[in-house]
Amino acid sequence: MKALWQPPIGRFVIVDVPKMQFAMIDGQGDPNVSEDYKAAIQWLYGLSYTLKFASKRELGRDYTVPPLEGLWWADDMEDFQRREKSRWRWTMMIMQPDWIARPMFEQAVAKVREKLGEPPACLRLEDYDEGLSVQAMHVGPYDAEGPTIARLHGEFLPQNGLVETGHHHEIYIGDPRRTAPERLKTILRQPVRRL
């Protein structure tokens, strides 16, 4: 997975992302103030660590919990570009190993429910098949991603005969609770197709 999680800083590369399984939660609104967003993050991490420990205990298979990822869009993409965060829609997600089956997922949901209460109605375990994509590593605050995203859509995609096919995708390598904003690492990814 190194090619998918360690792209060059500020330089676009084309990758073919395989189908992977994710725990996912949908929502909308400004992630900085949305209670739904906060609950989604708590549920995804609680569930992911519960599954990790269950896999080690029950299957003898241990692994590192992958990073948080997010799909981002707006009904009017101008709102997305203008950073009108209250109008944003999102799907937050954490990849789960392919050996995590639905019964184990449902058992983990029941266990996390004891601590966090009812899960978001849209919580699910689902395959995501992104396929051909363009990505780059962004280092710095999330709100400074704009120029890189603009270059991707305004220059790189047209120059390489590519058009976007899905939502803007971010993978959060840095933890904003422990990392200074100027040192945060975020993979910016856009699924595409060739013209």
mmCIF file of C-alpha atoms in Angstrom:
data_model
loop_
_atom_site.group_PDB
_atom_site.id
_atom_site.type_symbol
_atom_site.label_atom_id
_atom_site.label_comp_id
_atom_site.label_asym_id
_atom_site.label_seq_id
_atom_site.Cartn_x
_atom_site.Cartn_y
_atom_site.Cartn_z
ATOM 1 C CA MET A 1 0.000 0.000 0.000
ATOM 2 C CA LYS A 2 3.085 2.250 0.081
ATOM 3 C CA ALA A 3 2.343 3.652 -3.395
ATOM 4 C CA LEU A 4 -1.141 4.627 -2.229
ATOM 5 C CA TRP A 5 -0.150 6.175 1.108
ATOM 6 C CA GLN A 6 3.180 7.845 0.294
ATOM 7 C CA PRO A 7 2.754 9.993 -2.833
ATOM 8 C CA PRO A 8 5.275 12.746 -3.513
ATOM 9 C CA ILE A 9 4.744 16.108 -1.858
ATOM 10 C CA GLY A 10 3.016 18.561 -4.194
ATOM 11 C CA ARG A 11 3.515 16.424 -7.324
ATOM 12 C CA PHE A 12 0.652 14.526 -8.923
ATOM 13 C CA VAL A 13 0.908 10.816 -9.642
ATOM 14 C CA ILE A 14 -1.560 8.453 -11.285
ATOM 15 C CA VAL A 15 -2.443 5.338 -9.286
ATOM 16 C CA ASP A 16 -4.849 2.432 -9.656
ATOM 17 C CA VAL A 17 -6.608 2.007 -6.302
ATOM 18 C CA PRO A 18 -7.922 -1.515 -5.656
ATOM 19 C CA LYS A 19 -11.329 -2.234 -4.190
ATOM 20 C CA MET A 20 -11.158 -2.020 -0.398
ATOM 21 C CA GLN A 21 -13.592 -2.470 2.466
ATOM 22 C CA PHE A 22 -14.431 0.473 4.737
ATOM 23 C CA ALA A 23 -16.483 1.345 7.776
ATOM 24 C CA MET A 24 -18.319 4.459 6.521
ATOM 25 C CA ILE A 25 -20.557 7.217 7.891
ATOM 26 C CA ASP A 26 -22.213 9.966 5.808
ATOM 27 C CA GLY A 27 -23.029 13.489 6.928
ATOM 28 C CA GLN A 28 -23.066 17.147 6.063
ATOM 29 C CA GLY A 29 -21.934 20.441 7.511
ATOM 30 C CA ASP A 30 -18.791 22.139 8.735
ATOM 31 C CA PRO A 31 -16.503 19.475 10.227
ATOM 32 C CA ASN A 32 -15.111 22.051 12.663
ATOM 33 C CA VAL A 33 -18.458 22.532 14.441
ATOM 34 C CA SER A 34 -20.743 19.651 13.388
ATOM 35 C CA GLU A 35 -21.807 17.310 16.199
ATOM 36 C CA ASP A 36 -22.602 14.688 13.534
ATOM 37 C CA TYR A 37 -19.016 14.881 12.293
ATOM 38 C CA LYS A 38 -17.662 14.541 15.834
ATOM 39 C CA ALA A 39 -19.896 11.505 16.451
ATOM 40 C CA ALA A 40 -18.840 9.958 13.120
ATOM 41 C CA ILE A 41 -15.157 10.202 14.052
ATOM 42 C CA GLN A 42 -15.772 8.741 17.527
ATOM 43 C CA TRP A 43 -17.729 5.844 16.051
ATOM 44 C CA LEU A 44 -15.234 5.088 13.286
ATOM 45 C CA TYR A 45 -12.248 4.993 15.625
ATOM 46 C CA GLY A 46 -14.141 3.122 18.368
ATOM 47 C CA LEU A 47 -15.315 0.551 15.859
ATOM 48 C CA SER A 48 -11.935 0.212 14.134
ATOM 49 C CA TYR A 49 -10.041 -0.451 17.370
ATOM 50 C CA THR A 50 -12.743 -2.850 18.578
ATOM 51 C CA LEU A 51 -12.369 -4.784 15.306
ATOM 52 C CA LYS A 52 -8.569 -4.753 15.541
ATOM 53 C CA PHE A 53 -8.628 -6.292 19.034
ATOM 54 C CA ALA A 54 -11.338 -8.812 18.060
ATOM 55 C CA SER A 55 -9.297 -9.863 15.007
ATOM 56 C CA LYS A 56 -6.203 -10.408 17.139
ATOM 57 C CA ARG A 57 -8.116 -12.259 19.853
ATOM 58 C CA GLU A 58 -10.463 -14.367 17.713
ATOM 59 C CA LEU A 59 -8.523 -14.835 14.466
ATOM 60 C CA GLY A 60 -4.907 -14.428 15.565
ATOM 61 C CA ARG A 61 -4.514 -11.636 12.981
ATOM 62 C CA ASP A 62 -3.187 -8.284 14.153
ATOM 63 C CA TYR A 63 -2.852 -5.117 12.081
ATOM 64 C CA THR A 64 -2.405 -1.374 12.374
ATOM 65 C CA VAL A 65 -5.621 0.633 12.188
ATOM 66 C CA PRO A 66 -5.423 2.565 8.892
ATOM 67 C CA PRO A 67 -5.760 6.353 8.754
ATOM 68 C CA LEU A 68 -9.030 8.263 8.676
ATOM 69 C CA GLU A 69 -10.223 9.091 5.156
ATOM 70 C CA GLY A 70 -12.918 11.407 3.851
ATOM 71 C CA LEU A 71 -14.875 11.914 0.656
ATOM 72 C CA TRP A 72 -15.957 15.546 0.272
ATOM 73 C CA TRP A 73 -18.390 17.330 -2.064
ATOM 74 C CA ALA A 74 -21.172 19.919 -2.219
ATOM 75 C CA ASP A 75 -24.406 20.046 -4.196
ATOM 76 C CA ASP A 76 -22.990 23.236 -5.717
ATOM 77 C CA MET A 77 -19.255 22.660 -6.166
ATOM 78 C CA GLU A 78 -18.706 26.425 -6.011
ATOM 79 C CA ASP A 79 -19.579 26.118 -2.300
ATOM 80 C CA PHE A 80 -16.798 23.553 -1.994
ATOM 81 C CA GLN A 81 -14.249 25.779 -3.725
ATOM 82 C CA ARG A 82 -15.317 28.846 -1.718
ATOM 83 C CA ARG A 83 -14.876 26.817 1.499
ATOM 84 C CA GLU A 84 -18.560 27.260 2.444
ATOM 85 C CA LYS A 85 -18.147 24.406 4.902
ATOM 86 C CA SER A 86 -21.683 24.543 6.269
ATOM 87 C CA ARG A 87 -22.859 23.334 2.823
ATOM 88 C CA TRP A 88 -20.360 20.505 2.487
ATOM 89 C CA ARG A 89 -21.315 16.833 2.354
ATOM 90 C CA TRP A 90 -18.972 14.112 3.479
ATOM 91 C CA THR A 91 -18.412 10.418 3.960
ATOM 92 C CA MET A 92 -15.848 9.668 6.637
ATOM 93 C CA MET A 93 -14.326 6.208 6.574
ATOM 94 C CA ILE A 94 -11.598 3.887 7.843
ATOM 95 C CA MET A 95 -10.429 0.904 5.811
ATOM 96 C CA GLN A 96 -11.037 -2.531 7.331
ATOM 97 C CA PRO A 97 -9.062 -5.655 6.372
ATOM 98 C CA ASP A 98 -10.800 -7.955 3.919
ATOM 99 C CA TRP A 99 -10.984 -10.738 6.518
ATOM 100 C CA ILE A 100 -13.318 -8.641 8.699
ATOM 101 C CA ALA A 101 -16.692 -10.191 7.846
ATOM 102 C CA ARG A 102 -20.127 -8.707 8.458
ATOM 103 C CA PRO A 103 -20.879 -10.799 11.600
ATOM 104 C CA MET A 104 -17.675 -9.530 13.265
ATOM 105 C CA PHE A 105 -18.549 -5.979 12.196
ATOM 106 C CA GLU A 106 -22.043 -6.283 13.707
ATOM 107 C CA GLN A 107 -20.626 -7.670 16.964
ATOM 108 C CA ALA A 108 -18.233 -4.720 17.148
ATOM 109 C CA VAL A 109 -21.100 -2.268 16.540
ATOM 110 C CA ALA A 110 -23.012 -3.848 19.454
ATOM 111 C CA LYS A 111 -19.958 -3.507 21.712
ATOM 112 C CA VAL A 112 -19.281 0.142 20.783
ATOM 113 C CA ARG A 113 -22.999 0.934 21.227
ATOM 114 C CA GLU A 114 -22.589 0.127 24.933
ATOM 115 C CA LYS A 115 -20.128 3.012 25.229
ATOM 116 C CA LEU A 116 -21.332 5.561 22.632
ATOM 117 C CA GLY A 117 -25.078 4.891 22.437
ATOM 118 C CA GLU A 118 -26.937 4.447 19.171
ATOM 119 C CA PRO A 119 -24.727 4.510 16.061
ATOM 120 C CA PRO A 120 -25.363 6.923 13.204
ATOM 121 C CA ALA A 121 -28.119 5.460 11.002
ATOM 122 C CA CYS A 122 -25.811 5.502 7.964
ATOM 123 C CA LEU A 123 -22.980 3.503 9.614
ATOM 124 C CA ARG A 124 -22.074 0.641 7.306
ATOM 125 C CA LEU A 125 -19.390 -1.777 6.139
ATOM 126 C CA GLU A 126 -19.056 -1.334 2.393
ATOM 127 C CA ASP A 127 -16.655 -1.923 -0.480
ATOM 128 C CA TYR A 128 -15.279 1.155 -2.210
ATOM 129 C CA ASP A 129 -13.788 0.633 -5.670
ATOM 130 C CA GLU A 130 -12.043 3.877 -6.597
ATOM 131 C CA GLY A 131 -9.906 2.632 -9.486
ATOM 132 C CA LEU A 132 -7.867 5.044 -11.585
ATOM 133 C CA SER A 133 -7.010 8.138 -9.530
ATOM 134 C CA VAL A 134 -4.619 11.074 -9.306
ATOM 135 C CA GLN A 135 -3.066 11.990 -5.974
ATOM 136 C CA ALA A 136 -0.442 14.110 -4.254
ATOM 137 C CA MET A 137 0.715 14.697 -0.684
ATOM 138 C CA HIS A 138 -0.229 18.040 0.853
ATOM 139 C CA VAL A 139 1.815 19.221 3.830
ATOM 140 C CA GLY A 140 0.269 22.015 5.862
ATOM 141 C CA PRO A 141 -3.113 23.171 7.171
ATOM 142 C CA TYR A 142 -6.257 21.737 5.605
ATOM 143 C CA ASP A 143 -7.411 25.229 4.597
ATOM 144 C CA ALA A 144 -4.232 25.650 2.501
ATOM 145 C CA GLU A 145 -5.135 22.760 0.149
ATOM 146 C CA GLY A 146 -6.981 25.051 -2.301
ATOM 147 C CA PRO A 147 -4.094 25.913 -4.676
ATOM 148 C CA THR A 148 -3.086 22.248 -5.037
ATOM 149 C CA ILE A 149 -6.685 21.205 -5.717
ATOM 150 C CA ALA A 150 -7.084 24.048 -8.234
ATOM 151 C CA ARG A 151 -3.868 22.961 -10.009
ATOM 152 C CA LEU A 152 -5.106 19.377 -10.133
ATOM 153 C CA HIS A 153 -8.420 20.279 -11.765
ATOM 154 C CA GLY A 154 -7.281 23.273 -13.814
ATOM 155 C CA GLU A 155 -3.954 21.985 -15.116
ATOM 156 C CA PHE A 156 -3.012 18.351 -14.461
ATOM 157 C CA LEU A 157 -6.288 16.643 -15.415
ATOM 158 C CA PRO A 158 -6.831 18.568 -18.697
ATOM 159 C CA GLN A 159 -3.161 18.291 -19.695
ATOM 160 C CA ASN A 160 -3.272 14.515 -19.213
ATOM 161 C CA GLY A 161 -6.638 13.812 -20.864
ATOM 162 C CA LEU A 162 -8.371 12.977 -17.582
ATOM 163 C CA VAL A 163 -11.737 13.947 -16.090
ATOM 164 C CA GLU A 164 -12.955 13.443 -12.543
ATOM 165 C CA THR A 165 -15.407 10.615 -11.877
ATOM 166 C CA GLY A 166 -16.022 10.756 -8.133
ATOM 167 C CA HIS A 167 -15.744 12.805 -4.975
ATOM 168 C CA HIS A 168 -12.653 14.612 -3.715
ATOM 169 C CA HIS A 169 -10.864 12.158 -1.400
ATOM 170 C CA GLU A 170 -8.551 12.978 1.490
ATOM 171 C CA ILE A 171 -6.471 10.593 3.597
ATOM 172 C CA TYR A 172 -5.274 12.040 6.900
ATOM 173 C CA ILE A 173 -1.762 10.817 7.664
ATOM 174 C CA GLY A 174 -1.192 13.435 10.375
ATOM 175 C CA ASP A 175 -3.212 13.648 13.598
ATOM 176 C CA PRO A 176 -4.393 17.256 14.044
ATOM 177 C CA ARG A 177 -4.563 16.738 17.829
ATOM 178 C CA ARG A 178 -0.822 16.022 18.004
ATOM 179 C CA THR A 179 0.656 17.722 14.933
ATOM 180 C CA ALA A 180 1.228 21.418 14.255
ATOM 181 C CA PRO A 181 -0.965 22.587 11.325
ATOM 182 C CA GLU A 182 2.070 23.373 9.135
ATOM 183 C CA ARG A 183 3.284 19.747 9.519
ATOM 184 C CA LEU A 184 0.013 17.924 8.833
ATOM 185 C CA LYS A 185 0.192 15.401 5.976
ATOM 186 C CA THR A 186 -2.896 14.825 3.840
ATOM 187 C CA ILE A 187 -3.147 12.770 0.675
ATOM 188 C CA LEU A 188 -5.359 14.555 -1.850
ATOM 189 C CA ARG A 189 -6.889 12.057 -4.271
ATOM 190 C CA GLN A 190 -9.294 12.394 -7.201
ATOM 191 C CA PRO A 191 -10.787 9.393 -9.024
ATOM 192 C CA VAL A 192 -10.620 9.919 -12.792
ATOM 193 C CA ARG A 193 -11.184 8.380 -16.195
ATOM 194 C CA ARG A 194 -9.349 8.900 -19.457
ATOM 195 C CA LEU A 195 -11.036 10.878 -22.239
#
